[in-house]
Coordinates of C-alpha atoms in Angstrom, one line a residue:
X1 CA 139.3 98.0 167.7
X2 CA 141.2 94.8 166.9
X3 CA 144.9 94.9 165.9
X4 CA 144.2 94.0 162.3
X5 CA 142.0 97.1 161.9
X6 CA 144.4 99.3 163.8
X7 CA 147.2 98.3 161.6
X8 CA 145.1 99.1 158.5
X9 CA 144.4 102.5 159.9
X10 CA 148.1 103.2 160.3
X11 CA 148.9 102.3 156.7
X12 CA 146.7 105.1 155.4
X13 CA 149.0 107.8 154.1
X14 CA 148.6 111.4 155.0
X15 CA 148.4 112.2 151.3
X16 CA 145.2 110.0 151.1
X17 CA 143.5 112.1 153.8
X18 CA 144.6 115.3 152.0
X19 CA 143.1 114.1 148.7
X20 CA 139.7 113.3 150.2
X21 CA 139.7 116.6 152.2
X22 CA 140.4 118.6 149.0
X23 CA 137.6 116.6 147.2
X24 CA 135.1 117.3 150.0
X25 CA 136.2 121.0 150.3
X26 CA 135.8 121.4 146.5
X27 CA 132.2 120.0 146.7
X28 CA 131.3 122.3 149.5
X29 CA 132.8 125.5 148.2
X30 CA 131.5 125.0 144.7
X31 CA 128.0 124.2 145.9
X32 CA 128.0 127.3 148.2
X33 CA 129.7 129.7 145.8
X34 CA 126.5 131.7 145.0
X35 CA 125.9 132.2 148.8
X36 CA 129.4 133.2 150.0
X37 CA 128.6 136.9 150.2
X38 CA 125.2 136.4 151.8
X39 CA 124.7 138.7 154.9
X40 CA 124.2 137.1 158.3
X41 CA 121.1 135.2 159.3
X42 CA 119.0 135.3 162.5
X43 CA 121.1 133.8 165.3
X44 CA 124.3 134.6 163.5
X45 CA 123.4 138.3 163.6
X46 CA 121.7 138.0 167.0
X47 CA 124.6 136.4 168.9
X48 CA 127.5 134.6 167.3
X49 CA 128.9 137.3 165.0
X50 CA 128.6 140.1 167.7
X51 CA 130.2 137.8 170.2
X52 CA 133.1 137.0 167.8
X53 CA 133.5 140.7 167.1
X54 CA 133.7 141.5 170.8
X55 CA 136.5 138.9 171.1
X56 CA 138.4 140.2 168.1
X57 CA 138.1 143.9 169.0
X58 CA 138.3 143.9 172.8
X59 CA 139.5 140.4 173.7
X60 CA 136.2 139.8 175.5
X61 CA 135.6 136.1 176.0
X62 CA 132.2 136.9 177.5
X63 CA 130.5 139.2 175.0
X64 CA 129.3 142.6 176.0
X65 CA 127.5 143.9 172.8
X66 CA 124.9 141.2 173.1
X67 CA 123.4 139.4 176.1
X68 CA 125.9 136.6 177.2
X69 CA 124.8 133.0 176.9
X70 CA 126.3 129.7 178.0
X71 CA 127.6 128.9 174.5
X72 CA 131.4 128.4 174.9
X73 CA 133.8 130.6 173.0
X74 CA 135.7 128.2 170.7
X75 CA 133.9 128.9 167.5
X76 CA 133.9 132.7 168.2
X77 CA 137.6 132.5 168.9
X78 CA 138.2 130.7 165.6
X79 CA 136.2 133.3 163.7
X80 CA 138.1 136.1 165.4
X81 CA 141.4 134.6 164.5
X82 CA 140.3 133.9 160.9
X83 CA 139.1 137.5 160.5
X84 CA 142.4 138.8 161.6
X85 CA 144.1 136.9 158.8
X86 CA 141.4 137.3 156.0
X87 CA 139.6 140.4 157.1
X88 CA 136.1 140.8 158.5
X89 CA 133.4 140.2 155.9
X90 CA 130.5 137.7 155.3
X91 CA 132.6 136.0 152.6
X92 CA 135.4 135.5 155.1
X93 CA 133.0 134.1 157.7
X94 CA 131.4 131.7 155.1
X95 CA 134.9 130.5 154.1
X96 CA 136.0 129.9 157.7
X97 CA 132.9 127.8 158.4
X98 CA 133.1 125.8 155.1
X99 CA 136.6 124.9 155.9
X100 CA 135.5 123.4 159.3
X101 CA 132.6 121.6 157.5
X102 CA 135.0 120.1 155.0
X103 CA 136.9 118.5 157.9
X104 CA 133.5 117.4 159.2
X105 CA 132.8 115.6 155.9
X106 CA 136.2 113.9 156.0
X107 CA 135.6 112.7 159.6
X108 CA 132.1 111.5 158.7
X109 CA 133.6 109.6 155.7
X110 CA 136.1 107.9 158.0
X111 CA 133.5 107.1 160.6
X112 CA 131.3 105.5 157.9
X113 CA 134.2 103.3 156.8
X114 CA 134.7 102.3 160.5
X115 CA 131.1 101.4 161.0
X116 CA 130.7 99.7 157.7
X117 CA 133.6 97.2 157.8
X118 CA 131.2 94.3 157.4
X119 CA 129.2 95.9 154.6
X120 CA 129.8 95.1 150.9
X121 CA 130.6 97.9 148.4
X122 CA 131.7 101.4 149.3
X123 CA 128.8 102.7 151.5
X124 CA 130.9 105.6 152.9
X125 CA 130.6 107.5 149.7
X126 CA 126.8 107.3 149.7
X127 CA 126.7 108.3 153.4
X128 CA 128.7 111.4 152.6
X129 CA 126.5 112.2 149.5
X130 CA 123.4 112.1 151.8
X131 CA 125.1 114.4 154.2
X132 CA 126.1 116.9 151.5
X133 CA 122.6 116.8 150.1
X134 CA 120.8 117.2 153.4
X135 CA 119.3 120.6 154.1
X136 CA 120.5 121.1 157.6
X137 CA 124.1 120.2 156.7
X138 CA 124.1 122.3 153.6
X139 CA 122.8 125.3 155.4
X140 CA 124.8 124.9 158.7
X141 CA 128.0 124.2 156.9
X142 CA 128.2 127.9 155.9
X143 CA 126.5 129.6 158.9
X144 CA 128.5 131.0 161.8
X145 CA 126.7 128.8 164.3
X146 CA 127.8 125.9 166.5
X147 CA 126.2 122.8 165.1
X148 CA 128.4 122.0 162.1
X149 CA 131.6 122.4 164.3
X150 CA 129.9 120.3 167.0
X151 CA 129.2 117.6 164.3
X152 CA 132.9 117.6 163.4
X153 CA 134.2 117.0 166.9
X154 CA 131.3 114.6 167.8
X155 CA 132.1 112.4 164.8
X156 CA 135.9 112.6 165.4
X157 CA 135.5 111.7 169.1
X158 CA 133.3 108.7 168.2
X159 CA 135.7 107.5 165.5
X160 CA 138.7 107.7 167.9
X161 CA 136.7 106.0 170.6
X162 CA 135.7 103.1 168.3
X163 CA 139.4 102.8 167.4
X164 CA 140.2 102.5 171.1
X165 CA 142.2 105.7 171.1
X166 CA 140.8 106.7 174.4
X167 CA 143.1 109.6 175.3
X168 CA 142.7 111.2 171.9
X169 CA 139.0 110.8 172.0
X170 CA 138.8 112.5 175.4
X171 CA 141.0 115.3 174.1
X172 CA 138.6 115.8 171.2
X173 CA 135.7 115.8 173.7
X174 CA 137.4 118.7 175.5
X175 CA 137.4 120.7 172.3
X176 CA 133.8 119.6 171.7
X177 CA 132.4 121.0 174.9
X178 CA 134.3 124.3 174.2
X179 CA 132.4 124.4 170.9
X180 CA 128.9 123.6 172.3
X181 CA 127.8 122.9 175.8
X182 CA 125.5 120.1 174.9
X183 CA 128.5 118.2 173.5
X184 CA 129.0 117.0 177.1
X185 CA 126.6 114.2 176.2
X186 CA 129.3 112.6 174.1
X187 CA 132.0 112.1 176.9
X188 CA 129.2 111.0 179.3
X189 CA 128.1 108.3 176.9
X190 CA 131.7 107.1 176.4
X191 CA 132.5 107.2 180.2
X192 CA 129.3 105.2 180.9
X193 CA 130.2 102.6 178.3
X194 CA 133.7 102.2 179.7
X195 CA 132.3 101.8 183.2
X196 CA 129.9 99.2 181.8
X197 CA 133.0 97.3 180.5
X198 CA 134.7 97.8 183.8
X199 CA 137.5 99.9 182.2
X200 CA 137.7 102.2 185.2
X201 CA 141.0 104.0 184.3
X202 CA 140.0 104.7 180.7
X203 CA 136.7 106.1 181.9
X204 CA 138.5 108.7 184.1
X205 CA 139.8 110.4 181.0
X206 CA 136.3 111.6 180.1
X207 CA 136.1 113.6 183.3
X208 CA 138.3 116.2 181.6
X209 CA 135.6 117.6 179.3
X210 CA 133.2 118.0 182.3
X211 CA 135.9 119.9 184.2
X212 CA 136.6 122.2 181.3
X213 CA 133.0 122.9 180.7
X214 CA 132.6 123.6 184.5
X215 CA 135.5 126.0 184.3
X216 CA 133.7 127.9 181.5
X217 CA 130.5 128.0 183.5
X218 CA 132.5 129.4 186.5
X219 CA 133.8 132.2 184.3
X220 CA 130.2 133.0 183.3
X221 CA 129.0 133.0 186.9
X222 CA 131.8 135.3 187.8
X223 CA 131.2 137.7 184.9
X224 CA 127.4 137.6 184.7
X225 CA 126.1 136.2 187.9
X226 CA 124.2 133.5 186.0
X227 CA 125.5 130.0 185.2
X228 CA 123.8 130.0 181.8
X229 CA 124.8 133.6 181.0
X230 CA 121.5 135.3 181.7
X231 CA 118.3 134.5 183.6
X232 CA 116.1 134.7 180.5
X233 CA 118.2 132.2 178.6
X234 CA 118.1 129.9 181.7
X235 CA 114.3 130.1 181.8
X236 CA 113.7 129.5 178.1
X237 CA 116.3 126.8 177.5
X238 CA 116.3 124.9 180.8
X239 CA 112.9 125.2 182.5
X240 CA 110.5 126.1 179.7
X241 CA 111.2 122.8 177.7
X242 CA 110.4 120.6 180.7
X243 CA 106.7 121.1 180.5
X244 CA 105.4 117.5 179.9
X245 CA 103.6 118.4 176.7
X246 CA 106.6 120.2 175.3
X247 CA 108.9 117.3 176.1
X248 CA 106.6 114.9 174.4
X249 CA 106.1 117.1 171.3
X250 CA 109.9 117.8 171.1
X251 CA 110.8 114.1 171.2
X252 CA 108.2 113.3 168.5
X253 CA 109.5 116.1 166.3
X254 CA 113.1 115.0 166.8
X255 CA 112.3 111.4 165.9
X256 CA 110.2 112.5 162.9
X257 CA 113.0 114.7 161.5
X258 CA 115.7 112.1 162.0
X259 CA 113.8 109.1 160.6
X260 CA 110.9 110.3 158.5
X261 CA 111.2 113.8 157.1
X262 CA 112.8 114.6 153.7
X263 CA 112.2 111.0 152.6
X264 CA 114.3 109.7 155.4
X265 CA 111.7 107.0 155.8
X266 CA 113.2 105.2 152.8
X267 CA 116.5 104.9 154.8
X268 CA 114.6 104.1 158.0
X269 CA 113.0 101.1 156.3
X270 CA 116.4 99.9 155.3
X271 CA 117.6 100.2 159.0
X272 CA 114.7 98.2 160.1
X273 CA 115.3 95.6 157.4
X274 CA 119.0 95.4 158.4
X275 CA 118.1 95.0 162.1
X276 CA 115.7 92.1 161.3
X277 CA 117.8 90.3 158.6
X278 CA 121.4 90.5 160.0
X279 CA 123.4 91.2 163.1
X280 CA 125.0 94.2 161.5
X281 CA 123.7 96.7 164.0
X282 CA 124.5 94.5 167.0
X283 CA 128.2 94.9 166.9
X284 CA 130.0 96.8 169.7
X285 CA 130.7 99.8 167.4
X286 CA 127.1 100.1 166.3
X287 CA 125.7 99.7 169.8
X288 CA 127.9 102.6 171.0
X289 CA 126.9 104.6 168.0
X290 CA 123.1 104.0 168.6
X291 CA 123.5 104.8 172.3
X292 CA 125.1 108.1 171.3
X293 CA 122.3 108.9 168.8
X294 CA 119.6 108.1 171.5
X295 CA 121.3 110.1 174.2
X296 CA 121.7 113.1 171.9
X297 CA 118.1 113.1 170.8
X298 CA 116.9 112.9 174.4
X299 CA 119.2 115.6 175.5
X300 CA 118.2 118.1 172.8
X301 CA 114.6 117.3 173.5
X302 CA 114.9 118.1 177.1
X303 CA 117.1 121.2 176.7
X304 CA 116.5 124.2 174.5
X305 CA 113.3 126.1 174.1
X306 CA 113.5 126.2 170.3
X307 CA 113.0 122.8 168.7
X308 CA 115.5 123.4 165.9
X309 CA 116.5 120.6 163.4
X310 CA 120.1 121.9 163.4
X311 CA 120.6 120.6 167.0
X312 CA 120.4 117.0 165.5
X313 CA 123.2 117.6 163.1
X314 CA 126.0 116.1 165.3
X315 CA 124.5 112.6 165.0
X316 CA 123.1 112.7 161.4
X317 CA 126.4 111.2 160.0
X318 CA 125.7 108.1 162.1
X319 CA 122.1 107.9 161.0
X320 CA 123.0 108.3 157.3
X321 CA 125.6 105.6 157.6
X322 CA 123.1 103.3 159.2
X323 CA 120.6 103.9 156.4
X324 CA 123.3 103.2 153.8
X325 CA 124.4 100.1 155.6
X326 CA 120.8 98.8 155.7
X327 CA 120.4 99.5 152.0
X328 CA 123.5 97.4 151.3
X329 CA 121.6 94.3 152.4
X330 CA 118.9 94.8 149.7
X331 CA 119.1 93.0 146.3
X332 CA 121.0 95.1 143.9
X333 CA 118.1 96.6 141.8
X334 CA 116.2 97.6 145.0
X335 CA 119.4 98.9 146.6
X336 CA 120.2 101.2 143.6
X337 CA 116.6 102.5 143.3
X338 CA 116.3 103.1 147.1
X339 CA 119.6 104.9 147.2
X340 CA 118.6 107.2 144.3
X341 CA 115.2 108.0 145.8
X342 CA 116.7 108.7 149.2
X343 CA 119.4 111.1 147.9
X344 CA 116.9 112.8 145.6
X345 CA 114.4 113.3 148.4
X346 CA 117.0 114.7 150.7
X347 CA 118.3 117.0 148.1
X348 CA 114.9 118.2 147.0
X349 CA 114.1 119.2 150.6
X350 CA 116.6 122.0 150.1
X351 CA 114.1 123.7 147.8
X352 CA 110.6 122.2 148.7
X353 CA 109.1 123.6 151.9
X354 CA 107.0 121.3 154.1
X355 CA 103.2 121.9 154.6
X356 CA 103.7 123.3 158.1
X357 CA 105.6 126.2 159.7
X358 CA 109.3 125.6 160.0
X359 CA 112.4 127.6 160.8
X360 CA 113.8 129.1 157.5
X361 CA 117.2 127.7 158.4
X362 CA 116.0 124.2 157.8
X363 CA 116.5 124.6 154.0
X364 CA 117.4 127.3 151.4
X365 CA 114.4 129.4 152.5
X366 CA 117.0 131.0 154.8
X367 CA 118.7 132.5 151.8
X368 CA 115.5 134.0 150.5
X369 CA 114.9 135.5 154.0
X370 CA 118.3 137.1 154.2
X371 CA 118.0 138.5 150.7
X372 CA 114.6 140.0 151.5
X373 CA 116.0 141.6 154.7
X374 CA 119.0 143.0 152.7
X375 CA 116.7 144.4 150.0
X376 CA 114.5 146.0 152.7
X377 CA 117.5 147.5 154.6
X378 CA 119.0 148.9 151.4
X379 CA 115.7 150.5 150.5
X380 CA 115.2 152.1 153.9
X381 CA 118.9 153.2 154.0
X382 CA 118.5 155.0 150.7
X383 CA 115.1 156.6 151.1
X384 CA 114.6 157.1 154.8
X385 CA 118.0 157.2 156.5
X386 CA 116.8 159.7 159.2
X387 CA 113.5 158.0 159.9
X388 CA 112.7 155.8 162.8
X389 CA 111.8 152.3 161.6
X390 CA 109.4 150.1 163.6
X391 CA 109.4 146.3 163.0
X392 CA 110.3 143.0 164.7
X393 CA 113.7 141.4 165.3
X394 CA 115.9 140.6 163.5
X395 CA 115.3 143.5 161.0
X396 CA 115.6 146.0 163.8
X397 CA 119.0 144.5 164.8
X398 CA 120.2 144.6 161.2
X399 CA 119.3 148.2 160.8
X400 CA 120.9 149.3 164.1
X401 CA 124.3 147.4 163.6
X402 CA 126.2 148.4 160.5
X403 CA 128.8 145.8 161.2
X404 CA 126.3 143.1 160.3
X405 CA 126.6 144.2 156.7
X406 CA 123.0 145.2 155.9
X407 CA 123.4 149.0 156.2
X408 CA 126.4 151.4 156.0
X409 CA 125.3 153.6 158.9
X410 CA 123.1 153.1 161.9
X411 CA 119.4 153.6 161.4
X412 CA 117.1 154.3 164.3
X413 CA 115.0 151.1 164.8
X414 CA 112.4 150.2 167.5
X415 CA 111.3 146.6 168.0
X416 CA 107.7 145.8 168.6
X417 CA 106.6 142.6 170.3
X418 CA 105.0 140.8 167.3
X419 CA 103.1 141.4 164.1
X420 CA 99.7 140.2 165.1
X421 CA 96.8 142.5 163.8
X422 CA 95.9 143.5 167.3
X423 CA 99.5 144.6 168.1
X424 CA 99.6 146.6 164.9
X425 CA 96.2 148.2 165.6
X426 CA 97.5 149.4 169.0
X427 CA 100.4 151.4 167.6
X428 CA 100.4 155.2 167.8
X429 CA 99.9 156.0 164.2
X430 CA 100.5 159.7 164.6
X431 CA 104.0 159.0 165.8
X432 CA 104.8 156.2 163.4
X433 CA 107.3 157.0 160.6
X434 CA 108.2 153.8 158.8
X435 CA 106.7 150.4 159.6
X436 CA 108.1 147.1 158.1
X437 CA 105.9 144.0 158.2
X438 CA 107.2 140.7 156.9
X439 CA 106.9 137.0 157.0
X440 CA 109.0 135.5 159.9
X441 CA 107.9 131.9 159.5
X442 CA 106.7 129.7 156.6
X443 CA 102.9 129.6 156.7
X444 CA 101.5 127.9 153.6
X445 CA 97.8 128.1 152.7
X446 CA 97.1 124.5 153.6
X447 CA 99.3 124.4 156.8
X448 CA 98.3 121.8 159.5
X449 CA 98.4 124.8 161.9
X450 CA 95.3 126.1 160.2
X451 CA 93.4 123.1 161.7
X452 CA 91.8 124.7 164.8
X453 CA 92.5 122.0 167.4
X454 CA 96.2 121.9 166.5
X455 CA 96.4 125.7 166.5
X456 CA 94.7 125.9 169.9
X457 CA 97.1 123.4 171.3
X458 CA 100.1 125.3 169.9
X459 CA 98.8 128.6 171.3
X460 CA 98.2 127.1 174.7
X461 CA 101.4 125.1 175.1
X462 CA 103.9 127.3 173.1
X463 CA 102.2 130.7 173.1
X464 CA 102.3 130.5 169.3
X465 CA 101.5 133.7 167.4
X466 CA 100.5 133.0 163.8
X467 CA 102.4 134.9 161.1
X468 CA 100.4 137.9 160.0
X469 CA 99.4 137.7 156.3
X470 CA 100.0 140.7 154.0
X471 CA 96.3 141.1 153.6
X472 CA 95.7 141.1 157.4
X473 CA 98.4 143.8 157.9
X474 CA 97.1 146.0 155.1
X475 CA 93.6 145.8 156.6
X476 CA 94.9 147.3 159.9
X477 CA 97.8 149.7 158.9
X478 CA 96.4 153.1 157.8
X479 CA 99.5 153.9 155.7
X480 CA 100.0 153.0 152.1
X481 CA 102.5 150.2 151.1
X482 CA 105.3 152.1 149.6
X483 CA 107.5 149.0 148.8
X484 CA 106.8 145.3 148.5
X485 CA 109.5 142.6 148.2
X486 CA 108.8 138.9 147.7
X487 CA 110.7 135.7 147.2
X488 CA 109.3 132.1 147.0
X489 CA 106.3 132.8 149.2
X490 CA 108.2 135.1 151.7
X491 CA 107.4 138.8 151.6
X492 CA 108.1 142.2 153.1
X493 CA 105.8 145.3 153.1
X494 CA 107.2 148.8 153.9
X495 CA 104.6 151.2 155.1
X496 CA 105.5 155.0 155.2
X497 CA 103.6 157.8 157.0
X498 CA 102.3 160.1 154.3
X499 CA 103.4 163.0 156.4
X500 CA 107.0 162.0 155.9
X501 CA 107.5 164.4 153.0
X502 CA 106.6 167.4 155.2
X503 CA 109.3 166.4 157.7
X504 CA 111.9 166.6 155.0
X505 CA 113.2 163.1 155.6
X506 CA 113.5 162.5 151.9
X507 CA 113.0 164.4 148.7
X508 CA 111.5 162.8 145.6
X509 CA 114.0 164.5 143.3
X510 CA 116.9 162.4 144.8
X511 CA 115.3 159.0 144.3
X512 CA 117.3 156.3 142.6
X513 CA 117.0 152.5 142.4
X514 CA 118.9 150.8 145.2
X515 CA 121.7 148.6 143.9
X516 CA 121.6 145.8 146.4
X517 CA 118.6 144.0 144.9
X518 CA 120.6 143.4 141.7
X519 CA 123.7 142.4 143.6
X520 CA 121.8 139.8 145.7
X521 CA 120.0 138.4 142.6

């Protein structure tokens, strides 16, 4: 960074940063207000919340109530500390994560300013608007997972690096690798760039994050005997993705999500236009930023068995800033129209599901999923508290752990492998008490996975099991459907053994309508 720019950065008063932080926090909290009390979703319930509870209650940096994984403990420690101050509840958790995400918006705003010095207008505001509207940021900003915090420290580290504050950037990278292990890509990119510029002493600072991450891995090895926490996690997230077909498909899916999904292609066209019509993206700052985007996309394509869009979140502020910078080169009418279309498309993706299966956490479908799980748990807790419930994860976890907020007391739950018709048909129906079948993935009527060649490929390469339909399950299960819940195409069926009355597990005279459905609506 030149002396003129550095001097300008020093003249920004702390009150100015505070004003923008309050503005971004207000936007986030107001937009998430209806969801603040939402119970925990999928990986939150499956790992991060139990791990943070272990840390808060027992001081256990390596969790013991769930299977340990390589994920470093910084976010879990933050949540444990926040809960001690505010109390343990989903609303406290959501508040804690939204506070971090508000800082992430501020850092993204400052990075957009840094990268857009040569751009006319005020593109940083539109870049932040795109980020706020984007489904993965909107969802991840409130979830107790690692990707929104990783975005915060990735963006902050890049901003400091571009401002030539090397020591501070390295320090932020240390925090980053304690938030998420894949954050090690960031200091490696910075160190490589400095070595390319022959700045040997500056490059040495970025060895610190690697040493810290190595220390955490040493702790895991000592406590678990596995350097990724457990052998199954190692197999699924390290070796399984390296199948050539999976690497190729993962890379295509990453590129598709970043540059084409959710009307991103409008912004991508602007990037291409900017690259052809100006030297904007050829500056040192932009070359470093693009190198970081490319390295991150490759890393998350090679590592991680689940190809989740949220893993791309740390570099999305860079991509959105590039889109806005490209738009700034258009003539004014086209610039305005393209900006409106892009923001509208990104925002609409929160509510409109794509024509193919996708993880519910990619948009607001996750809230429908959680509400359905909560309704189902409340129904079972009221009518069949002494029954054994058979279903698939995560419902079985939610029923068996009251501290996740779905039930008040532990309910016996047994996990079955999947909900394929042949799996359901093989159950011992004489021993079954309550069976819950539900939609775990989005499977629209005209999904591309209904095309036989694609389905065969997905089965062969990924072991894909299609989501059972309600009709398919009802054709196999010999019990009546006692309760059915549905939200925006997602559904839950509760099957009950007709012999349950004779076992005295409930009495018809005590029935009442569970309250949670109204509360969640």
